[in-house]
Short mmCIF file of C-alpha atoms in Angstrom, two decimals:
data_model
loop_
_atom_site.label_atom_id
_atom_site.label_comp_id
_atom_site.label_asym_id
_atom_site.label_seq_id
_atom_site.Cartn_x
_atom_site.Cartn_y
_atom_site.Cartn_z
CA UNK M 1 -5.15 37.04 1.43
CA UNK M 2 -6.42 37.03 5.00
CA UNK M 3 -5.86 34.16 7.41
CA UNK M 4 -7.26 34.41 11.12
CA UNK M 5 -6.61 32.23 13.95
CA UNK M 6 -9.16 31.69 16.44
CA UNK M 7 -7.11 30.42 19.08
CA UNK M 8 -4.36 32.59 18.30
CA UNK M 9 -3.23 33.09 21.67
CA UNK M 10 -1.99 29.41 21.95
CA UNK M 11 1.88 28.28 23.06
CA UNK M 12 1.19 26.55 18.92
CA UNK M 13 0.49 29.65 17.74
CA UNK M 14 4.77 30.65 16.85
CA UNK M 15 5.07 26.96 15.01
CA UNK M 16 2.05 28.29 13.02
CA UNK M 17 3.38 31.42 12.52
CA UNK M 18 7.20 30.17 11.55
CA UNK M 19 5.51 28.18 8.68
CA UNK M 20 3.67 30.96 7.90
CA UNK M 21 6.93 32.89 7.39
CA UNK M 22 8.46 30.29 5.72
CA UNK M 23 6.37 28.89 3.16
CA UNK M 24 5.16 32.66 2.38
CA UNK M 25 5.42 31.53 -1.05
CA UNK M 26 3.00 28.86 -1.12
CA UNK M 27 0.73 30.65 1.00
CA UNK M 28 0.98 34.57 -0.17
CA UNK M 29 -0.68 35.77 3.40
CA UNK M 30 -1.28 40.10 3.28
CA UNK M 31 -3.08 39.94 6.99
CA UNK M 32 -2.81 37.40 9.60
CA UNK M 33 -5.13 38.17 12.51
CA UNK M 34 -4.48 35.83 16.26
CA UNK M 35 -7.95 36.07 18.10
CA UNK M 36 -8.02 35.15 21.06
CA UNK M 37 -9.82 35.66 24.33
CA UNK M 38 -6.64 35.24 26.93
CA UNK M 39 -5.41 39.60 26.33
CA UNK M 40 -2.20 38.77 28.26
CA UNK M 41 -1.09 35.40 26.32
CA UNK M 42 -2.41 37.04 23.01
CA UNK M 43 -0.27 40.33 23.30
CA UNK M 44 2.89 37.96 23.56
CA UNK M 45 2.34 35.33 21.24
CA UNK M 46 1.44 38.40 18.79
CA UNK M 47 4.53 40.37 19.75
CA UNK M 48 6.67 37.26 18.96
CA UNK M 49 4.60 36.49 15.89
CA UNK M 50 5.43 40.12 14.65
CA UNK M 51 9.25 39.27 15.01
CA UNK M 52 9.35 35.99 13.65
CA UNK M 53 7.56 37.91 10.00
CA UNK M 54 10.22 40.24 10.03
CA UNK M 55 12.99 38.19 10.73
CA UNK M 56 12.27 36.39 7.80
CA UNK M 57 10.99 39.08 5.61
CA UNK M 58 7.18 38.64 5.67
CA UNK M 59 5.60 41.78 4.70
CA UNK M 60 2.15 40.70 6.03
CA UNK M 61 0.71 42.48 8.37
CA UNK M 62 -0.55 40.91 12.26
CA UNK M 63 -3.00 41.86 14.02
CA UNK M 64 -4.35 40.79 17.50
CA UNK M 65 -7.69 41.01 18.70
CA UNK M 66 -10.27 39.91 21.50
CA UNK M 67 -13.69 40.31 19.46
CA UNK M 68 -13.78 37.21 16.97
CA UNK M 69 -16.35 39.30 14.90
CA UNK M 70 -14.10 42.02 14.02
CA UNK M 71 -11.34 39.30 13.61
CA UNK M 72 -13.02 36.97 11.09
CA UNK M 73 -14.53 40.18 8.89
CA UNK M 74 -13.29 39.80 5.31
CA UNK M 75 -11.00 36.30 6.25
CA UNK M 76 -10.42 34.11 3.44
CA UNK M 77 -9.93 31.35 5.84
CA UNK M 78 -10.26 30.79 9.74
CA UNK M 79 -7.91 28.29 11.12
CA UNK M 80 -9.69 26.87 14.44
CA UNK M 81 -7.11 25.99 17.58
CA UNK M 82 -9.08 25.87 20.87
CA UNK M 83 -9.09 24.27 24.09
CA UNK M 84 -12.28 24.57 25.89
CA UNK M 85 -11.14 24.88 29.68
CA UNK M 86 -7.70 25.34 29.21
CA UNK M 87 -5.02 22.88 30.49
CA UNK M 88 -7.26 22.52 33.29
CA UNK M 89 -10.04 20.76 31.61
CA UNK M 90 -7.45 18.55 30.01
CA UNK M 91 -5.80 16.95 33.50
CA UNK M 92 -9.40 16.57 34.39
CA UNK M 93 -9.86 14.26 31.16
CA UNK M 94 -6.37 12.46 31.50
CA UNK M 95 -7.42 11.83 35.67
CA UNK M 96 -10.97 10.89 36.56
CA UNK M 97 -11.27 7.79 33.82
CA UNK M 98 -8.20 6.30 35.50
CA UNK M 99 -10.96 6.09 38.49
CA UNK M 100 -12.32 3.58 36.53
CA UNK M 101 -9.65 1.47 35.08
CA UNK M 102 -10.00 3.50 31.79
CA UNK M 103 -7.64 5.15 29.89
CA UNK M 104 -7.33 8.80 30.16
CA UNK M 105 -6.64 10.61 27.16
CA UNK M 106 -7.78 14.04 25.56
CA UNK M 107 -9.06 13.01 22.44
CA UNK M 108 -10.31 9.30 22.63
CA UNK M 109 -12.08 7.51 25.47
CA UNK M 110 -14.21 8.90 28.03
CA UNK M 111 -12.00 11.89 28.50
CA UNK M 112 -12.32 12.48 24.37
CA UNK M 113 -16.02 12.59 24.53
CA UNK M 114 -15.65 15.03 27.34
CA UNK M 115 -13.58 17.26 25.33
CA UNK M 116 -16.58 16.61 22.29
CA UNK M 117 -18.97 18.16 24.79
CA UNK M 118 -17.30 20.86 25.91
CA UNK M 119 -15.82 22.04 22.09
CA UNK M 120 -18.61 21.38 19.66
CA UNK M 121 -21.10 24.10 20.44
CA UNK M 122 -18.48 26.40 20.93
CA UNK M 123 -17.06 25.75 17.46
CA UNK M 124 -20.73 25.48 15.79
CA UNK M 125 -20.82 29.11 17.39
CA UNK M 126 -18.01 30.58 16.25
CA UNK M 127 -18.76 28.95 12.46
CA UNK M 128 -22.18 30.41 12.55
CA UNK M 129 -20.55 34.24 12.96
CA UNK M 130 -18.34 33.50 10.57
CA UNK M 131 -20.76 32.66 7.98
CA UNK M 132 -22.51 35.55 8.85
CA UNK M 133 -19.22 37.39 8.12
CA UNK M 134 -18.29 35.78 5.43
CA UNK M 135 -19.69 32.86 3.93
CA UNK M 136 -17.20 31.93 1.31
CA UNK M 137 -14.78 31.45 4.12
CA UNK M 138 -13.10 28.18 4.69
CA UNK M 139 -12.87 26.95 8.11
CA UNK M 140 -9.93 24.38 8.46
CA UNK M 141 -10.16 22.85 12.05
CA UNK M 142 -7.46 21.42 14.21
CA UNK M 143 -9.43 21.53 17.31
CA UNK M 144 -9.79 17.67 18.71
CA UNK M 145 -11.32 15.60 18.45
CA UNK M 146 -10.89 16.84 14.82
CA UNK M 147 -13.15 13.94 13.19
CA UNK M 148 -16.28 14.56 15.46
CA UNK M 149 -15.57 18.40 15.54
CA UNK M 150 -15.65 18.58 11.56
CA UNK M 151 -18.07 16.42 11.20
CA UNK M 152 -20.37 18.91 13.45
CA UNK M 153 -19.23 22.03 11.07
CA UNK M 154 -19.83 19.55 7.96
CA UNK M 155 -23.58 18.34 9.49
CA UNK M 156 -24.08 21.71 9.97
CA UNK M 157 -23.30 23.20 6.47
CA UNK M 158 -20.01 25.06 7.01
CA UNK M 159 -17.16 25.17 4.31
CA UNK M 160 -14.88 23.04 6.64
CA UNK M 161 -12.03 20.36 6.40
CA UNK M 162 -10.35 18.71 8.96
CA UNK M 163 -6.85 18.70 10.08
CA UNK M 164 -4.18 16.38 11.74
CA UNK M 165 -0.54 16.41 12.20
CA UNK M 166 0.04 12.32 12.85
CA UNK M 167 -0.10 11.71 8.56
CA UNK M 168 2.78 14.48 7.66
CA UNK M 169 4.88 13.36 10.88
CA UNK M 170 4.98 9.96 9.56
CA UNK M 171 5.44 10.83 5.97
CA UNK M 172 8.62 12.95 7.04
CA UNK M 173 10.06 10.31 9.22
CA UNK M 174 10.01 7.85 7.05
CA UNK M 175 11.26 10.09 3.98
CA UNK M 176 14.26 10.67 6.26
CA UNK M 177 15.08 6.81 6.92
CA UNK M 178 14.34 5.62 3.30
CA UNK M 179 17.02 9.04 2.47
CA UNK M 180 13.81 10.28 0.08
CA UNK M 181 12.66 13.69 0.22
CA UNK M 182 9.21 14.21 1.88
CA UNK M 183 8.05 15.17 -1.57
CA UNK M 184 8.50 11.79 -2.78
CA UNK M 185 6.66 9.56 -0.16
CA UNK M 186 2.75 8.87 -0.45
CA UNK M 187 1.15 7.23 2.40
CA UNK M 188 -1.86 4.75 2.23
CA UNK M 189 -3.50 6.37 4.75
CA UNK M 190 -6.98 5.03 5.79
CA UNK M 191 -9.58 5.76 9.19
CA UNK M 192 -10.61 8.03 11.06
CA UNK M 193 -8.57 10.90 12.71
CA UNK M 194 -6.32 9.19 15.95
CA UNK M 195 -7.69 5.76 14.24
CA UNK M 196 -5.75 5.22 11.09
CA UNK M 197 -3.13 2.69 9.28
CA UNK M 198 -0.55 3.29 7.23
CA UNK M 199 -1.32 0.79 4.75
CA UNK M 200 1.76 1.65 2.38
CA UNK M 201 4.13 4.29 1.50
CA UNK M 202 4.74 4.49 -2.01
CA UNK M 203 7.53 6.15 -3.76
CA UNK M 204 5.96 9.01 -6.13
CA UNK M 205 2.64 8.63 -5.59
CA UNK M 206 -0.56 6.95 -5.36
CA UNK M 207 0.82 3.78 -8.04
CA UNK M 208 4.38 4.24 -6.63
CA UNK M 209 6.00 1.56 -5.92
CA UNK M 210 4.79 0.35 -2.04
CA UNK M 211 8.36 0.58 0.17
CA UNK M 212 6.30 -0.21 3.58
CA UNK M 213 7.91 -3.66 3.27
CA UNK M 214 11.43 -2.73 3.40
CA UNK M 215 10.26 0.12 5.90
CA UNK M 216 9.45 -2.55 8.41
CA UNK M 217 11.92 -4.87 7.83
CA UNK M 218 15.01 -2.22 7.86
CA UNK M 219 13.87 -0.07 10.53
CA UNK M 220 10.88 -1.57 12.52
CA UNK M 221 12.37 -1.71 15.82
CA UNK M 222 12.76 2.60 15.67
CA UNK M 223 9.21 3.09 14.24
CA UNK M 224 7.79 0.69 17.25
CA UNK M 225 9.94 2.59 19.69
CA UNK M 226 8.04 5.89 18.71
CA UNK M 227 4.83 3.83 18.75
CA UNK M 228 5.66 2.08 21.55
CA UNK M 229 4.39 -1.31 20.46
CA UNK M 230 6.04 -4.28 20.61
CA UNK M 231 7.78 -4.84 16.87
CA UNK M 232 5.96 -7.95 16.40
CA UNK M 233 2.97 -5.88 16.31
CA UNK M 234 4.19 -4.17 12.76
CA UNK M 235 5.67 -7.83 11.66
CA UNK M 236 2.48 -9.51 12.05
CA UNK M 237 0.56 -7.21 11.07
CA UNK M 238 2.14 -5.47 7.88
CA UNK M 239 1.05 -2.03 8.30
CA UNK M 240 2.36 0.77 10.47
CA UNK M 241 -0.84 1.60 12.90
CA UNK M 242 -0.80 5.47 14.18
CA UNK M 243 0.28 6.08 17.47
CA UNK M 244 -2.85 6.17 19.17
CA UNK M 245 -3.51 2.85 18.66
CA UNK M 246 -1.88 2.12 21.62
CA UNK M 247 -4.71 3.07 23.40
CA UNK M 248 -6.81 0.51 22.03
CA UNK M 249 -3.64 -2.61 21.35
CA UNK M 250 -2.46 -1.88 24.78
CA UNK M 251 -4.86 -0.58 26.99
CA UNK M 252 -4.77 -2.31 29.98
CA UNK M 253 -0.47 -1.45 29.65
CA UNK M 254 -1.00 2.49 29.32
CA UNK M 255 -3.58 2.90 31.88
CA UNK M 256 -0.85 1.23 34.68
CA UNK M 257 1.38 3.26 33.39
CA UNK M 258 -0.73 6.11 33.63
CA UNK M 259 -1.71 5.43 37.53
CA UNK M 260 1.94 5.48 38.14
CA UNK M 261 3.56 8.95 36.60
CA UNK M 262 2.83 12.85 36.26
CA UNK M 263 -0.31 13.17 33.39
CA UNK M 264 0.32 14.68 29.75
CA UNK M 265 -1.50 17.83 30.71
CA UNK M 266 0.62 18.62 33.88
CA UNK M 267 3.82 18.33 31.83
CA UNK M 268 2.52 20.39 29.09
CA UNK M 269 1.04 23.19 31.56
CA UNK M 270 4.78 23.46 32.86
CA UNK M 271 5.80 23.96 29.18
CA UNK M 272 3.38 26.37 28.82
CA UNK M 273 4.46 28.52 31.35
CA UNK M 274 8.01 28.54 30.27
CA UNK M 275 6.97 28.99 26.91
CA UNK M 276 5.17 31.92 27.84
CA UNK M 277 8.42 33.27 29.50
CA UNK M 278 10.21 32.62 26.81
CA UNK M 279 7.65 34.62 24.45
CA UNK M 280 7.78 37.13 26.19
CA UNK M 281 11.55 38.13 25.58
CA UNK M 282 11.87 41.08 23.28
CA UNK M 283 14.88 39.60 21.75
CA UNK M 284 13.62 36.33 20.64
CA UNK M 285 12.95 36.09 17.22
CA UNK M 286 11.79 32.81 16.21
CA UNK M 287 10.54 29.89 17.81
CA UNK M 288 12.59 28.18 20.41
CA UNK M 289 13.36 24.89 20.49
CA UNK M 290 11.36 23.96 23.62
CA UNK M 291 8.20 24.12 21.67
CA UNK M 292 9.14 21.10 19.67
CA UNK M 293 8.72 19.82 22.70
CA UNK M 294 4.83 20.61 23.11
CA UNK M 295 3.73 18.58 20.09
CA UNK M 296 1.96 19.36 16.97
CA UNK M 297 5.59 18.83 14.79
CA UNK M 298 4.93 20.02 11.66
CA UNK M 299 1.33 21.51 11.91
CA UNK M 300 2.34 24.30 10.21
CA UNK M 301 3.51 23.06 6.88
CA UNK M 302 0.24 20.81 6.94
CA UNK M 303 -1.93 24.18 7.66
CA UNK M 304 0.12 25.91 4.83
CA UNK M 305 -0.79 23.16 2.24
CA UNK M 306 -3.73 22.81 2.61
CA UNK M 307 -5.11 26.92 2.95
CA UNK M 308 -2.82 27.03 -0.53
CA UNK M 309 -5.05 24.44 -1.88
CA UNK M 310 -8.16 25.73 -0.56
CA UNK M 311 -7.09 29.48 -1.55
CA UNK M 312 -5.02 28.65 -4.55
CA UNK M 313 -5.32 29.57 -8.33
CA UNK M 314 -7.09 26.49 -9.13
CA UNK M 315 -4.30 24.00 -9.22
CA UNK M 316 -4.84 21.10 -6.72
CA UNK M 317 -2.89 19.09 -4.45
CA UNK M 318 -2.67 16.04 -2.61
CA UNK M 319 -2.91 15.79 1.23
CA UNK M 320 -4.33 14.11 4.02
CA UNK M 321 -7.51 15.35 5.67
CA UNK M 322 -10.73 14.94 7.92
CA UNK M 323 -13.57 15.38 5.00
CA UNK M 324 -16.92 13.66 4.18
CA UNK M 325 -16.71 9.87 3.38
CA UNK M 326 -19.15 9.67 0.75
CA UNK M 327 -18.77 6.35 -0.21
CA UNK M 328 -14.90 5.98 -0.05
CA UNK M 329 -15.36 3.44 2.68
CA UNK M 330 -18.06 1.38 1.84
CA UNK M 331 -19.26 -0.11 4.95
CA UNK M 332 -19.67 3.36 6.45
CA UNK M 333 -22.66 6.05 6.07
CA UNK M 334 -21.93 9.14 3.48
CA UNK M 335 -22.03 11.87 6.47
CA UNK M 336 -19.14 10.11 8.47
CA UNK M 337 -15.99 11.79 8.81
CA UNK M 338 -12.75 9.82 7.54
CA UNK M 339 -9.18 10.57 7.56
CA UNK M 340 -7.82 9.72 4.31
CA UNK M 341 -5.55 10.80 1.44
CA UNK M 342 -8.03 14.07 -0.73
CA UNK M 343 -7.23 15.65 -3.94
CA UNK M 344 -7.90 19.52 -2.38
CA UNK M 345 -8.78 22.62 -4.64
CA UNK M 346 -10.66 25.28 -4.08
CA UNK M 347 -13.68 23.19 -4.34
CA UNK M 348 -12.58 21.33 -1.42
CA UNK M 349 -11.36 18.00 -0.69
CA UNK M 350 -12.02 15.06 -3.01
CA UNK M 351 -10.95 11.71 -1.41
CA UNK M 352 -9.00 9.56 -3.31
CA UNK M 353 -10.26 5.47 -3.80
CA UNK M 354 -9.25 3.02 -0.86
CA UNK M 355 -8.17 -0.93 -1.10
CA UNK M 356 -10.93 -2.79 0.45
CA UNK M 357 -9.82 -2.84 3.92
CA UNK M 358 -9.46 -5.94 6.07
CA UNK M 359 -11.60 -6.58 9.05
CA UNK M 360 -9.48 -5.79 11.51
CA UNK M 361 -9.41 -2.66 10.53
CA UNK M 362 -13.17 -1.46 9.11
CA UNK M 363 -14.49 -3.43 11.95
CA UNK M 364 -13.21 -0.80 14.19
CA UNK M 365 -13.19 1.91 12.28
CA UNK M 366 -16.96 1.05 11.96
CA UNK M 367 -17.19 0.67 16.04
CA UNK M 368 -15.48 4.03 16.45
CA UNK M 369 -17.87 5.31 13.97
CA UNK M 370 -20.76 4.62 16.09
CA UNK M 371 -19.49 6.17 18.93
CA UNK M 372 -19.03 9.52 16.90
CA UNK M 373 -22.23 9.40 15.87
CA UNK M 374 -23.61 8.99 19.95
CA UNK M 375 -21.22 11.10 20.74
CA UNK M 376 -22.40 14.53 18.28
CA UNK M 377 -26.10 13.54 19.13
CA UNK M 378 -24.40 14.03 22.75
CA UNK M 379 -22.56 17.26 21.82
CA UNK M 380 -25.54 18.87 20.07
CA UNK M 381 -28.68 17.71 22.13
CA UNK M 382 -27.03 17.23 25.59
CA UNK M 383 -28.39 14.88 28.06
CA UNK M 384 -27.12 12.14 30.63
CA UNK M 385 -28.57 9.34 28.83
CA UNK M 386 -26.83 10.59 25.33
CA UNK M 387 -23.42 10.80 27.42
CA UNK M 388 -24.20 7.41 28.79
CA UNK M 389 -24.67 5.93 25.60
CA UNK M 390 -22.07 6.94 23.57
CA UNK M 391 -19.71 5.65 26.39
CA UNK M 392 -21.24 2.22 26.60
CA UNK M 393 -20.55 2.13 22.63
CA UNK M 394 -17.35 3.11 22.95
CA UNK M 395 -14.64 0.11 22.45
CA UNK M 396 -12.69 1.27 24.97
CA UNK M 397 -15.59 1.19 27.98
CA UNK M 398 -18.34 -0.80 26.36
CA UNK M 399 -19.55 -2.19 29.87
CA UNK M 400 -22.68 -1.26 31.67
CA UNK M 401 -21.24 -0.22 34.96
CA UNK M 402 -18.46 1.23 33.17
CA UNK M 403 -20.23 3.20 31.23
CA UNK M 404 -22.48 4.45 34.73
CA UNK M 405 -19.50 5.24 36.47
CA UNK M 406 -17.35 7.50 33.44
CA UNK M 407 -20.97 9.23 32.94
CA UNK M 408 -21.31 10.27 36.76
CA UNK M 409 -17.75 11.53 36.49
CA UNK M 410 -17.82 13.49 33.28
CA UNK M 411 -20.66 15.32 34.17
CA UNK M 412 -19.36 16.15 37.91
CA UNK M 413 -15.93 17.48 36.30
CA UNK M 414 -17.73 19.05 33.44
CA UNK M 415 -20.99 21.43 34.54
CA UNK M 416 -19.47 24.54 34.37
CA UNK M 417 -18.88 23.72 30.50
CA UNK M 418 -22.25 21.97 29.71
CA UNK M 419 -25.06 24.30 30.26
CA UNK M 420 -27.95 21.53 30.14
CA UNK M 421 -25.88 19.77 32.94
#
């Protein structure tokens, strides 16, 4: 089996590669090729890659390479992890919205659609010479923002699922305070990737008994600490919202705090650059501990399940993924993307049926909705006006002169990524 990893020269890359190791059970891998563009970042993170497999007894084989054609030849499965612009792109997202009393974030907001803009052409390109290459390939994406990226590779016919690490975080947290193995806990997990509920967690499976009750009531004031909500939030409202619905229940409270400390993407850019030091240590064997530091916990046991899935001997599994809605929530069109619980096989993902969900939740999942679909027509047709637009729909901008003033900023911040600006 071959795996490559377009991106592969990313500080992620050795949490990737650990589960990789790891897991090599579930996910048999004979050649794991890191593409990536970046020759100095790729020839450490491979080095340290190479390590890591033989620490641990891999026998795969790793490759490195700079030419994404000769890297996605003959792949059984191309794992996307990009950042168009670098960290530098990213403190431009997380900065200029504050300008405007809006939240700025990488993958939602103004500073998300920027990100849209920037990524989904690349990606379209990149799925086009795969299918060239090989068009049996699956293309499993954790490039944000994952629902409006897939949902490009999906529009445009390409054997792709969507990927997120926020479901399997909360699945293992909670295993560990209800002392259950991860194994036994199924989340009700319904929206759209960085827009989802947690609408139970049932012992089992999907009729398990739901424990989100005694969750809450035993251990609510830890599980709003990592949201950083108020615990009245989860009391009154029952379900256990993702983390980046603090963007949208406390907006006016994040971007203060924003205006007043050092953004995500300058922290992370000084993690980088140790990381990188640390990578490139000839003794160093397996990932340090810093990296848990850098996010993505437990992307690699996610990526693992579902390429064994996808790749597998035709057994199936259950797992949570960005895929076609087709009907599984009602109130939205077939072709949107939704983040829910999928039976995966080598067919691909088949979501499984939803609770009708209250308004307060498909209201704005339909709202968000909307946005994605401004914000693709945006990505793939380019234009002020379509940039414009999608930001007035947005729920977090949704005035006129908002919307004027994000859309003169995004574009001066953003020409040397958007051709037709």
């Amino acid at each position: 089996m071959k795996l490559a990893v377009v991106g592969g020269g990313s500080t992620y890359t050795p949490e990737l590669i650990d589960g990789f190791a790891r897991l090599r059970d579930t996910l048999p891998i004979s050649e794991l090729v890191l593409i990536d563009p970046a020759a100095d970042r790729l020839e450490l993170i491979g080095g340290l890659a190479r390590r890591i497999f033989a620490k641990q007894g891999h026998p795969g084989l790793i490759t490195t390479t700079s030419d994404l054609d000769a890297g996605v030849a003959d792949a059984d499965a191309v794992l996307l992890q990009l950042r168009i612009g670098g960290q530098a792109a990213r403190l431009q997202d997380e900065t200029w919205p504050l300008e405007c009393g809006c939240v700025g974030q990488e993958t939602t907001g103004a500073g998300g659609l920027a990100k849209a803009l920037r990524t989904v052409p690349v990606v379209l390109d990149i799925a086009e010479r795969v299918r060239r290459s090989n068009p049996d390939a699956w293309i499993i994406d954790f490039t944000n923002p994952v629902g409006i990226v897939t949902r490009a590779l999906l529009q445009a016919g390409h054997k792709a699922v969507g990927l997120c690490n926020v479901a399997i975080g909360f699945q293992r947290r909670f295993a560990a305070m209800l002392d259950l193995t991860p194994a036994d806990i199924h989340l009700d997990h319904v929206g759209l990737n960085h827009l989802t509920w947690e609408l139970g967690v049932r012992k089992g499976g999907p009729e398990g008994e739901n424990l989100l009750p005694q969750l809450i009531a035993r251990h609510g004031d830890a599980i709003a600490a990592d949201l950083r909500l108020p615990r009245t939030v989860l009391d009154r409202l029952g379900v256990v919202p993702s983390y980046y619905l603090r963007y949208f229940y406390a907006h006016d409270e994040v971007v203060r705090e924003l205006g007043t400390k050092p953004s995500r993407a300058a922290e992370v850019a000084a993690m980088e650059k140790e990381l990188l030091g640390l990578y490139g240590d000839p003794a160093l064997d397996e990932k340090p501990e810093l990296l848990a530091k850098r996010g993505g916990a437990f992307y690699s046991e996610a990526a693992v399940d579902l390429a064994a899935a996808l790749l597998g001997d035709g057994g199936s599994a259950v797992q949570v993924v960005n895929t076609l809605n087709n009907g599984t929530l009602p109130f939205l069109p077939d072709d949107a993307v939704i983040e829910v619980q999928a039976r995966v096989d080598r067919s691909g993902p088949s979501p499984l049926a939803v609770p009708r969900l209250d308004p307060l939740y498909s209201g704005l999942i339909a709202h968000v909705t909307a946005y994605e679909d401004l914000a693709l027509d945006a990505a793939l047709r380019g234009g002020r006006e379509r940039v414009f637009k999608a930001l007035l729909a947005h729920p977090l901008v949704g005035q006129f002169d908002l919307a004027e003033g994000l859309t003169d900023r995004l574009l001066a911040h953003n020409k040397e990524h958007l051709a037709w600006a």
